[in-house]
PDB file of C-alpha atoms in Angstrom:
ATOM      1  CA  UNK A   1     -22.951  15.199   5.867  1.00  0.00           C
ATOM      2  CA  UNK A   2     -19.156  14.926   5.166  1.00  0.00           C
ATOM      3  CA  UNK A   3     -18.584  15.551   1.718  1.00  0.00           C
ATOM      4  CA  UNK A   4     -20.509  18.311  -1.069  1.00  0.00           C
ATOM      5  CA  UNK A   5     -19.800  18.574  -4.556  1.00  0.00           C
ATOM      6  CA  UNK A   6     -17.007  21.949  -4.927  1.00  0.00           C
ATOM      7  CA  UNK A   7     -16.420  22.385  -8.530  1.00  0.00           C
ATOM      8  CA  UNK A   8     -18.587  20.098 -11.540  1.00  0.00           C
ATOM      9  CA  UNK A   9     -16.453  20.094 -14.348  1.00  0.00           C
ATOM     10  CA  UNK A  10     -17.911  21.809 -18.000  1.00  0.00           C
ATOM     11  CA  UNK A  11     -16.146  19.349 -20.125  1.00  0.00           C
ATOM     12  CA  UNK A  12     -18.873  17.059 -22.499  1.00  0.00           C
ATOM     13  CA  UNK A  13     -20.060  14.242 -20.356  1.00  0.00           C
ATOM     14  CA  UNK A  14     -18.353  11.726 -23.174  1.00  0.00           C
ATOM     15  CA  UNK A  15     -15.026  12.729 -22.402  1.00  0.00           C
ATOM     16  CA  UNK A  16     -12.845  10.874 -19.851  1.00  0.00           C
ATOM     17  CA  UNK A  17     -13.642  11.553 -16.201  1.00  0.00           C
ATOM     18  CA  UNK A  18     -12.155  11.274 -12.695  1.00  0.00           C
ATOM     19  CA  UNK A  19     -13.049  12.685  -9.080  1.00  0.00           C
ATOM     20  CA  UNK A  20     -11.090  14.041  -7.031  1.00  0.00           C
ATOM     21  CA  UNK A  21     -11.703  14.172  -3.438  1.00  0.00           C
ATOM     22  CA  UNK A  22      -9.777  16.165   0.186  1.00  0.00           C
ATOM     23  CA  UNK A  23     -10.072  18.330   2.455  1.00  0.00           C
ATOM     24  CA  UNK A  24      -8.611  21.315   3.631  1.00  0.00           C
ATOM     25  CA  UNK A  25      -5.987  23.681   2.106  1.00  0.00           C
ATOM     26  CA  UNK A  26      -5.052  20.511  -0.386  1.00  0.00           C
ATOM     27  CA  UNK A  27      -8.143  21.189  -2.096  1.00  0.00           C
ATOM     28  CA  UNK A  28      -6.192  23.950  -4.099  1.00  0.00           C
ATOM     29  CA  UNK A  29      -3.760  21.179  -5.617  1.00  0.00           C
ATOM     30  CA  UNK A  30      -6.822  19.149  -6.817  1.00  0.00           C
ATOM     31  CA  UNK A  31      -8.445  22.068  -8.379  1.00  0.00           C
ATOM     32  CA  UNK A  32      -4.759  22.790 -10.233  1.00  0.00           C
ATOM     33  CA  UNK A  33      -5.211  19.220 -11.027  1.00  0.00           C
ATOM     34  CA  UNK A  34      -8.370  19.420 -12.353  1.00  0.00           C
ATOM     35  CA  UNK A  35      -7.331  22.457 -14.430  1.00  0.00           C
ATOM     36  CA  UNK A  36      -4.720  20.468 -16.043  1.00  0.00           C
ATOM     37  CA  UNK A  37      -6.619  17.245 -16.965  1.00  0.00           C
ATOM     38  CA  UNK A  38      -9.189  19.011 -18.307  1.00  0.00           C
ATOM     39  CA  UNK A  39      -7.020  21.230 -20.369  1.00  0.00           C
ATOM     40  CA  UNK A  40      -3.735  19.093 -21.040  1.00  0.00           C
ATOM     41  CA  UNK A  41      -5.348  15.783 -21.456  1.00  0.00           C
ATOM     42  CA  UNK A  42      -8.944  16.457 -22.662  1.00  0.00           C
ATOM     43  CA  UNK A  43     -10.635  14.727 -18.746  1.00  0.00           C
ATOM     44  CA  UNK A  44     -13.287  16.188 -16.758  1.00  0.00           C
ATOM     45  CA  UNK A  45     -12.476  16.059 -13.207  1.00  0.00           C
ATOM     46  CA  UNK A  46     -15.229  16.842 -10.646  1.00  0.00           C
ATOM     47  CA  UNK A  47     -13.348  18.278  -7.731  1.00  0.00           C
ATOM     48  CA  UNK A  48     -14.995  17.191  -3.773  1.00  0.00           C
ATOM     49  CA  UNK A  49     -14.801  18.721  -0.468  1.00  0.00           C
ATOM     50  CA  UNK A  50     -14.436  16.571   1.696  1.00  0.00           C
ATOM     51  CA  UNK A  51     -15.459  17.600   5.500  1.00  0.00           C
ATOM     52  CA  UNK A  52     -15.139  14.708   7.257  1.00  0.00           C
ATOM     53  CA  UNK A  53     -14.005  11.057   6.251  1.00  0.00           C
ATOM     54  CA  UNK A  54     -14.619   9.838   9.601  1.00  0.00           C
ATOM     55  CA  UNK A  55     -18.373  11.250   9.508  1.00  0.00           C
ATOM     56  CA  UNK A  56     -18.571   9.163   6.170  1.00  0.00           C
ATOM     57  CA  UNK A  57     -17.351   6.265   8.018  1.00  0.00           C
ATOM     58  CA  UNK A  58     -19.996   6.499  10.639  1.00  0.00           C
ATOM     59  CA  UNK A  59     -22.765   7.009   8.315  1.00  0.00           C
ATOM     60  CA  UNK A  60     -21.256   3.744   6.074  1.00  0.00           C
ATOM     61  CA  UNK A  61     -21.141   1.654   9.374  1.00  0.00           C
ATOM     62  CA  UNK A  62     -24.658   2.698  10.326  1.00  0.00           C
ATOM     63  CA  UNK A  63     -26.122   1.931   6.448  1.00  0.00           C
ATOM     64  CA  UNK A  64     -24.034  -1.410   6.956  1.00  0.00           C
ATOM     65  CA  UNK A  65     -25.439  -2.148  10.733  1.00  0.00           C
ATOM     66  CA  UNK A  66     -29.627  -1.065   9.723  1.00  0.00           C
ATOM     67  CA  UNK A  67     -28.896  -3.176   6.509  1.00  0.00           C
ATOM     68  CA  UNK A  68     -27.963  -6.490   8.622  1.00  0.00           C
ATOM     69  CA  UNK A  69     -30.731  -5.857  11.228  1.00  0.00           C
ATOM     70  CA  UNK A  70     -33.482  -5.681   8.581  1.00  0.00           C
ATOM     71  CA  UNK A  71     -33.023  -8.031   5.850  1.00  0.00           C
ATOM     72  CA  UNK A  72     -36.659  -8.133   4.632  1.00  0.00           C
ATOM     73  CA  UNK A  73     -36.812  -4.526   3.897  1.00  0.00           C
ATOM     74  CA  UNK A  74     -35.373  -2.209   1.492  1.00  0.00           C
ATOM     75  CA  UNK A  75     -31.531  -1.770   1.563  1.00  0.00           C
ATOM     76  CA  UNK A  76     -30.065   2.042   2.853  1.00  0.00           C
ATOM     77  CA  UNK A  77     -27.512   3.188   0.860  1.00  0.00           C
ATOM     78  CA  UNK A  78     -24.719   5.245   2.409  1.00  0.00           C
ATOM     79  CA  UNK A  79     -24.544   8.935   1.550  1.00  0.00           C
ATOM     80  CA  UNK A  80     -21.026   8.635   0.252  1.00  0.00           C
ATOM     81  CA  UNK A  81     -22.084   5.931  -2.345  1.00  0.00           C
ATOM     82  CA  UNK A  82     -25.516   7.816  -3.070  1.00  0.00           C
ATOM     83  CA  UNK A  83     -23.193  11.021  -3.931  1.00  0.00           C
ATOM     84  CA  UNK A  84     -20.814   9.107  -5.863  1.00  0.00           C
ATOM     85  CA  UNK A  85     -23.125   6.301  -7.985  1.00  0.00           C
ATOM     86  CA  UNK A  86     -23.865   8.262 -10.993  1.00  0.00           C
ATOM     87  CA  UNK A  87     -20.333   9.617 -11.350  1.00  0.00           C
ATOM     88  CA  UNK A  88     -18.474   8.167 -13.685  1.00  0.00           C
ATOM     89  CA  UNK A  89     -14.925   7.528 -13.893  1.00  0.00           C
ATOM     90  CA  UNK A  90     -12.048   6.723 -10.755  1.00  0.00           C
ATOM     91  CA  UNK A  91     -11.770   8.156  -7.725  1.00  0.00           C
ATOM     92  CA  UNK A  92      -8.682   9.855  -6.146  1.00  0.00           C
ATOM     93  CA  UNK A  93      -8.382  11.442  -2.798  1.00  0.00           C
ATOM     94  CA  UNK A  94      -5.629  13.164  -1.477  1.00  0.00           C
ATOM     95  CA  UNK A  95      -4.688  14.438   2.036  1.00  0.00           C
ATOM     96  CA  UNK A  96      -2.222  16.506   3.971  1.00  0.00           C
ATOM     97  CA  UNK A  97      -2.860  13.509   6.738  1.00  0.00           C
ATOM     98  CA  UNK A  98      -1.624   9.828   6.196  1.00  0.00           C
ATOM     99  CA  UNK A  99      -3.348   7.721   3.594  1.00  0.00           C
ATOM    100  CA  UNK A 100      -5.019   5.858   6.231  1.00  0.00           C
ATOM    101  CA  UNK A 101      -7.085   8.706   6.884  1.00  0.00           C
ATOM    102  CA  UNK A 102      -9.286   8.938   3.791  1.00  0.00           C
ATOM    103  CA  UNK A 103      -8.608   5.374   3.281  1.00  0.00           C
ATOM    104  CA  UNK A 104     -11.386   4.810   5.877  1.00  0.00           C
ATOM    105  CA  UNK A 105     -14.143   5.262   3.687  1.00  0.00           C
ATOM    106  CA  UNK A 106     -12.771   2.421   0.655  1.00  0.00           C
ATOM    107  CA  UNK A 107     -15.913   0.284   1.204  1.00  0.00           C
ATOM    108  CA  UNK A 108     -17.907   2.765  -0.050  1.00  0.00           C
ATOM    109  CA  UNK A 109     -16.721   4.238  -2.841  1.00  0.00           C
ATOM    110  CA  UNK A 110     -18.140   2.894  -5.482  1.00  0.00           C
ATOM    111  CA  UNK A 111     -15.355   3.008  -8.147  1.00  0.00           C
ATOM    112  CA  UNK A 112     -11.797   2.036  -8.630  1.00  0.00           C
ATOM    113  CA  UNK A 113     -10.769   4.360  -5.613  1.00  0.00           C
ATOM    114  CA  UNK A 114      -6.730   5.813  -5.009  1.00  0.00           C
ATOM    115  CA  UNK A 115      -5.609   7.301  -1.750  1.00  0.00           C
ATOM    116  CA  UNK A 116      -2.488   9.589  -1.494  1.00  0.00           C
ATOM    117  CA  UNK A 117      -1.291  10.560   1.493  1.00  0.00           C
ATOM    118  CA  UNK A 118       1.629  11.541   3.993  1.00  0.00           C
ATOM    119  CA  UNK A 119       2.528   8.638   5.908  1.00  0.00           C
ATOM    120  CA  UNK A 120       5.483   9.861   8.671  1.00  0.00           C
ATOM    121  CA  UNK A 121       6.924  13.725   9.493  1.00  0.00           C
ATOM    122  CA  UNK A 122      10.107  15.725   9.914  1.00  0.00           C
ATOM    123  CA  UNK A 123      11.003  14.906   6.274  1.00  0.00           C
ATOM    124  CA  UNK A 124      10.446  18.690   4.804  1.00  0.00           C
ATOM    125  CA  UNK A 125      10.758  22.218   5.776  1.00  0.00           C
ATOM    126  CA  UNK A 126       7.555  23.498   4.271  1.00  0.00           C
ATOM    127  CA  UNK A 127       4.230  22.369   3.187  1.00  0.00           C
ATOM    128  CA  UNK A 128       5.362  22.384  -0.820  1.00  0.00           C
ATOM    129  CA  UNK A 129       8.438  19.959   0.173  1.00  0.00           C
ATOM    130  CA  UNK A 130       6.574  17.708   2.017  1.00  0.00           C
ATOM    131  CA  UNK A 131       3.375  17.635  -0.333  1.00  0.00           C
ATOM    132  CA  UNK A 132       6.800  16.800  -2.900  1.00  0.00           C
ATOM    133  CA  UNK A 133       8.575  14.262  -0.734  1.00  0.00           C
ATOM    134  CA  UNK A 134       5.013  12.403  -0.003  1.00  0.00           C
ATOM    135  CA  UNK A 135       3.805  12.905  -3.709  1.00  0.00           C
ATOM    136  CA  UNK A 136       0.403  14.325  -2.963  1.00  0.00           C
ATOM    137  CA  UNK A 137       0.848  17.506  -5.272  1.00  0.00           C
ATOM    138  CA  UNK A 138      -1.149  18.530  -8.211  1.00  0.00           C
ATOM    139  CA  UNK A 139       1.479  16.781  -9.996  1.00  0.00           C
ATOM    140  CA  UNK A 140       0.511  13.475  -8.499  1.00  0.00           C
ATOM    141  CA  UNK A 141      -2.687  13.964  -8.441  1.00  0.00           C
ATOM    142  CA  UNK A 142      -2.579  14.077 -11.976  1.00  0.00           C
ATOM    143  CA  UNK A 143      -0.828  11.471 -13.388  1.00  0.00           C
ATOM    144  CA  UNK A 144      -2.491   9.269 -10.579  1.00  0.00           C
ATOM    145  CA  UNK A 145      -5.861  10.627 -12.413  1.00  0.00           C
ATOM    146  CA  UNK A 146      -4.607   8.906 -15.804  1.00  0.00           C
ATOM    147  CA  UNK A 147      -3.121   6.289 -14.792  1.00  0.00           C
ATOM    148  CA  UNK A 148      -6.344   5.132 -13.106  1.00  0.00           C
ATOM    149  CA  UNK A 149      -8.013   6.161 -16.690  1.00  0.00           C
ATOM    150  CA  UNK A 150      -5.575   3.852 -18.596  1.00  0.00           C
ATOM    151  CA  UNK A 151      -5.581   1.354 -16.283  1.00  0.00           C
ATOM    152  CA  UNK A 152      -9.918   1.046 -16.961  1.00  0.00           C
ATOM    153  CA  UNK A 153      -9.071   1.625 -20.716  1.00  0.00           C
ATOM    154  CA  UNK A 154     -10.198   4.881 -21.362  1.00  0.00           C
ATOM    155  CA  UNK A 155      -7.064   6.294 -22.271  1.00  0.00           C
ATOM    156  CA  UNK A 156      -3.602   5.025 -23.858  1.00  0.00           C
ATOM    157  CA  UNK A 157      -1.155   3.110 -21.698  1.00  0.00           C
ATOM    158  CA  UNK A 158       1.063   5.521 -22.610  1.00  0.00           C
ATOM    159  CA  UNK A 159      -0.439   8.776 -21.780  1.00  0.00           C
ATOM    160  CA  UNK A 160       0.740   8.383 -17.851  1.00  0.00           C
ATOM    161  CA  UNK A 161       4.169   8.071 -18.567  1.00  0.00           C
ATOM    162  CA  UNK A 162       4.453  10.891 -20.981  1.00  0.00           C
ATOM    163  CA  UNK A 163       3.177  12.489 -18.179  1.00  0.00           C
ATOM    164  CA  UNK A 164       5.548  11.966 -15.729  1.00  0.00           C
ATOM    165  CA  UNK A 165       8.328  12.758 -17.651  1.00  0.00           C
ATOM    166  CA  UNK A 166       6.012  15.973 -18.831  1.00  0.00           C
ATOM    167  CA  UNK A 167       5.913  16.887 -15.289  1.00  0.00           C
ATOM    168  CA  UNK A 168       9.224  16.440 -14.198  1.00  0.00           C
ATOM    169  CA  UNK A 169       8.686  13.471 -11.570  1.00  0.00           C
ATOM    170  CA  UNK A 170      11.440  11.253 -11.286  1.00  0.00           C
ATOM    171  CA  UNK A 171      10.595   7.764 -10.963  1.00  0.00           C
ATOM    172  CA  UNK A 172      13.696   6.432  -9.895  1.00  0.00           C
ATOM    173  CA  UNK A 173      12.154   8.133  -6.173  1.00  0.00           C
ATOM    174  CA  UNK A 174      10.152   4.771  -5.808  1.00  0.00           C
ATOM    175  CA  UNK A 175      13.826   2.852  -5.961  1.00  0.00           C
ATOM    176  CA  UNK A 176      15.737   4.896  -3.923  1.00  0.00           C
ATOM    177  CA  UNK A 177      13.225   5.007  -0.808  1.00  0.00           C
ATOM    178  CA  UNK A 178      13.914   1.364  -0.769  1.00  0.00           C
ATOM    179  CA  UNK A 179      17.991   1.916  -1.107  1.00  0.00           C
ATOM    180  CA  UNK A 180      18.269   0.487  -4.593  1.00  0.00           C
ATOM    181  CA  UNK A 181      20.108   1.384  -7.092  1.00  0.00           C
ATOM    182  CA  UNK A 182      18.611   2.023 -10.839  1.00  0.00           C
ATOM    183  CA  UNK A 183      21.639   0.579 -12.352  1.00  0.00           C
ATOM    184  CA  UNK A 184      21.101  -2.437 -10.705  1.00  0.00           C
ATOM    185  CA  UNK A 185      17.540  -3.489 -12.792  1.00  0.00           C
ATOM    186  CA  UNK A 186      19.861  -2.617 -16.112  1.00  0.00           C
ATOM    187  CA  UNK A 187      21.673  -5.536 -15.174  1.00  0.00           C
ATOM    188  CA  UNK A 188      20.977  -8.894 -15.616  1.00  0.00           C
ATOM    189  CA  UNK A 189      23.335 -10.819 -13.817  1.00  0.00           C
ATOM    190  CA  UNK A 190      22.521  -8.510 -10.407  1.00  0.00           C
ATOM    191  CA  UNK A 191      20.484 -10.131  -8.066  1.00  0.00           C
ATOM    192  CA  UNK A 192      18.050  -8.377  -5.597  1.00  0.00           C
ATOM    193  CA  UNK A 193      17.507  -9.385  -2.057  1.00  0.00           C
ATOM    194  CA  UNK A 194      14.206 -10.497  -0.630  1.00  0.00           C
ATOM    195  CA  UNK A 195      14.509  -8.145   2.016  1.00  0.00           C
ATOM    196  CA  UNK A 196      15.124  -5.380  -1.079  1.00  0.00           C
ATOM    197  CA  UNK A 197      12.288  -6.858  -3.065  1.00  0.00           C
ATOM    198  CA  UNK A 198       9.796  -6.307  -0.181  1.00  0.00           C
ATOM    199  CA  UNK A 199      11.092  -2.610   0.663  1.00  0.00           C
ATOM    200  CA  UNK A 200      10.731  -1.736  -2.952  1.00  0.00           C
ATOM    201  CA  UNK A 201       6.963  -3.353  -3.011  1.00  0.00           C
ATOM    202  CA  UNK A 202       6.334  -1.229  -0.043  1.00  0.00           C
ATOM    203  CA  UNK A 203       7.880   1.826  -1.626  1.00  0.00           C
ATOM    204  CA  UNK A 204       5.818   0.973  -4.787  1.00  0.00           C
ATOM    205  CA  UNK A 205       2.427   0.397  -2.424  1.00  0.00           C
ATOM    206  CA  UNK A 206       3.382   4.178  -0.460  1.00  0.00           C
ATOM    207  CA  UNK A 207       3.479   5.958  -3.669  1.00  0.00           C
ATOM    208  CA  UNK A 208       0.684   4.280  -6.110  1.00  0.00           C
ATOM    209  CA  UNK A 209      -1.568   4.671  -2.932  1.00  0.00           C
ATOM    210  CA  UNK A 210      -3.328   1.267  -4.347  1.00  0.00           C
ATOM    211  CA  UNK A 211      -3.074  -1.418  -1.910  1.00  0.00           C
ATOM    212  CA  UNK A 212      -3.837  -4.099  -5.367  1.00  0.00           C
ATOM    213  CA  UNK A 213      -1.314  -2.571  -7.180  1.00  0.00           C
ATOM    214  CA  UNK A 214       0.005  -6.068  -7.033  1.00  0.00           C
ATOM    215  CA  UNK A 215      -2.617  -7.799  -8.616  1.00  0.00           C
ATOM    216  CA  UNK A 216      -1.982  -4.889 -11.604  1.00  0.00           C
ATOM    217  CA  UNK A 217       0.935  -5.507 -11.779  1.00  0.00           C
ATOM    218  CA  UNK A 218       0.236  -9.165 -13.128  1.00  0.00           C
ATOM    219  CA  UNK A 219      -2.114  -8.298 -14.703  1.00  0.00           C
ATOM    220  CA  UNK A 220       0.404  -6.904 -17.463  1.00  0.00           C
ATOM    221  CA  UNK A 221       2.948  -9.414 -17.168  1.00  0.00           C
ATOM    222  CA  UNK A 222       2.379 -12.474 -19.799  1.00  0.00           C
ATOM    223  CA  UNK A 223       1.985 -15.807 -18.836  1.00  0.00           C
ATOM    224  CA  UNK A 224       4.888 -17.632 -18.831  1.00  0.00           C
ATOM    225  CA  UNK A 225       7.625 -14.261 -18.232  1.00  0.00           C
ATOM    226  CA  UNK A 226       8.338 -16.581 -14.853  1.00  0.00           C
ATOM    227  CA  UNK A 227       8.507 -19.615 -16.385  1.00  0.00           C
ATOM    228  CA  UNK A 228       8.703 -22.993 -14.319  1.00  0.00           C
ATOM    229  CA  UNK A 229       6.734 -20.659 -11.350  1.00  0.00           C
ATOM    230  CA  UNK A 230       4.063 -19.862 -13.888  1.00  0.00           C
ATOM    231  CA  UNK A 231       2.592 -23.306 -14.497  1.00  0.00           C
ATOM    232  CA  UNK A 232       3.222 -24.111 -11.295  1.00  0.00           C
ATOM    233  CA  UNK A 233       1.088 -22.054  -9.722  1.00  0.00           C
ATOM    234  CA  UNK A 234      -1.513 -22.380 -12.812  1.00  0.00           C
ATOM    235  CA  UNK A 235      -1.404 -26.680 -11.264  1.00  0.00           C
ATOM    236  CA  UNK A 236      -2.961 -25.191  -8.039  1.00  0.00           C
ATOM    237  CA  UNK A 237      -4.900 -22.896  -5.908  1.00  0.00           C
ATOM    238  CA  UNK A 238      -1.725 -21.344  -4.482  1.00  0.00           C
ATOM    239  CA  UNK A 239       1.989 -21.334  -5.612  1.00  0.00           C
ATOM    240  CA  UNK A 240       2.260 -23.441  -2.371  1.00  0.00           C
ATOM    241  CA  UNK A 241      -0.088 -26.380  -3.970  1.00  0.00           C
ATOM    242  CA  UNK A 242       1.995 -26.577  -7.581  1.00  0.00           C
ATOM    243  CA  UNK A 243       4.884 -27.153  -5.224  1.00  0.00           C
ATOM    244  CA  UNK A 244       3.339 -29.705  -2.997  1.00  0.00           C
ATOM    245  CA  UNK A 245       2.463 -31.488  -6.597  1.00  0.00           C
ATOM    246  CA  UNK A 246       6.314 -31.412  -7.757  1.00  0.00           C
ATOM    247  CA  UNK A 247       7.065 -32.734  -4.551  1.00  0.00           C
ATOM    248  CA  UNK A 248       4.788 -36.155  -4.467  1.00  0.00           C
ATOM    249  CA  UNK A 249       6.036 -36.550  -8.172  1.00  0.00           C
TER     250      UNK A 249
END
């Protein structure tokens, strides 16, 4: 019915744990992924096959549609969220496809849920470049796992990074796909175009695969690091309202 539990990982149930869901030949770099969680970082990753997102999809829509049509009787549950509701811990799927692709079943996933995906072509000369160029390998997949972990609080904040420098990613990647230069953040005089801005936001969106990554990011930045902007957008629904309030004063 579209997606079947591959490999249940052994590790104690009070441990730390993810799942991991594709399809297809990927499935070997989430079962290297698995591997290393579970051996590296102490987290039990249940590793899915999945063998269709779009028959997921259809089943969701149908739960969604008989759910609408018969409000008096006992809510359906879709088979993705049935498989998925005692699971604990976040939920990463990767694909050889674009992120779109698995991205079609978010509404029922029942945890924090991370896509990774190849979205364009033509940028590699074999399957292990492009899974590189994309960031969809087991290396990915990995420190995606914990930094979905640390995010929730189950592990340190610094466990991901470690991690990425463990692994050999480079980071500076996400700047230079939007033509930035590192050097430029060391300095505090440069200043950064809105056009840059957005393309490294989208660069940042492409390779988290989190479409609130956003709303994370705030999430660690203090009230008051933007000063003025800050408590003008605490004075109203929007940043647009504090404005309009400045602006009748």
């Amino acid at each position: 019915r579209g997606i079947y539990l591959l490999r249940p990982s052994a590790l104690d149930a009070s441990l730390p744990r993810v799942q991991l869901l594709g399809s297809g030949s990927i499935l070997r770099q989430l079962l290297m992924a698995a591997e290393r969680l579970e051996a590296e970082y102490g987290v039990g990753a249940d590793v899915w096959s999945v063998t269709s997102f779009s028959e997921l999809r259809r089943d969701g829509i149908a739960c969604n549609r008989w759910n609408m049509l018969h409000p008096g009787k006992p809510p359906r549950v879709a088979y993705l969220s049935a498989q998925l509701a005692d699971r604990r811990g976040p939920v990463i799927a990767a694909t050889d496809f674009v992120r779109a692709y698995p991205d079609l079943i978010r509404e029922w996933v029942p945890q924090r849920y991370t896509v990774l995906g190849t979205d364009g072509f033509g940028r590699s000369d074999t399957r292990a470049g492009l899974r590189d160029f994309f960031e969809i390998d087991e290396r990915y997949i990995t420190v995606s796992a914990l930094g979905s972990l640390a995010h929730q609080g189950q592990l340190d904040s610094d466990i991901p990074a470690k991690a990425i420098e463990r692994l050999g990613i480079d980071p500076a990647s996400v700047l230079a796909r939007a033509g930035l230069d590192p050097s430029a953040l060391a300095d505090t005089d440069a200043r950064i175009s809105a056009d840059a801005s957005d393309a490294l936001w989208n660069s940042a969106f492409a390779t988290a695969g989190d479409p609130c990554l956003a709303l994370h990011a705030a999430e660690q930045t203090p009230f008051g690091a933007f000063r003025v902007l800050d408590y003008l957008a605490a004075s109203g629904a929007t940043l647009g309202d504090g404005l309009q309030l400045v602006d009748h004063r």
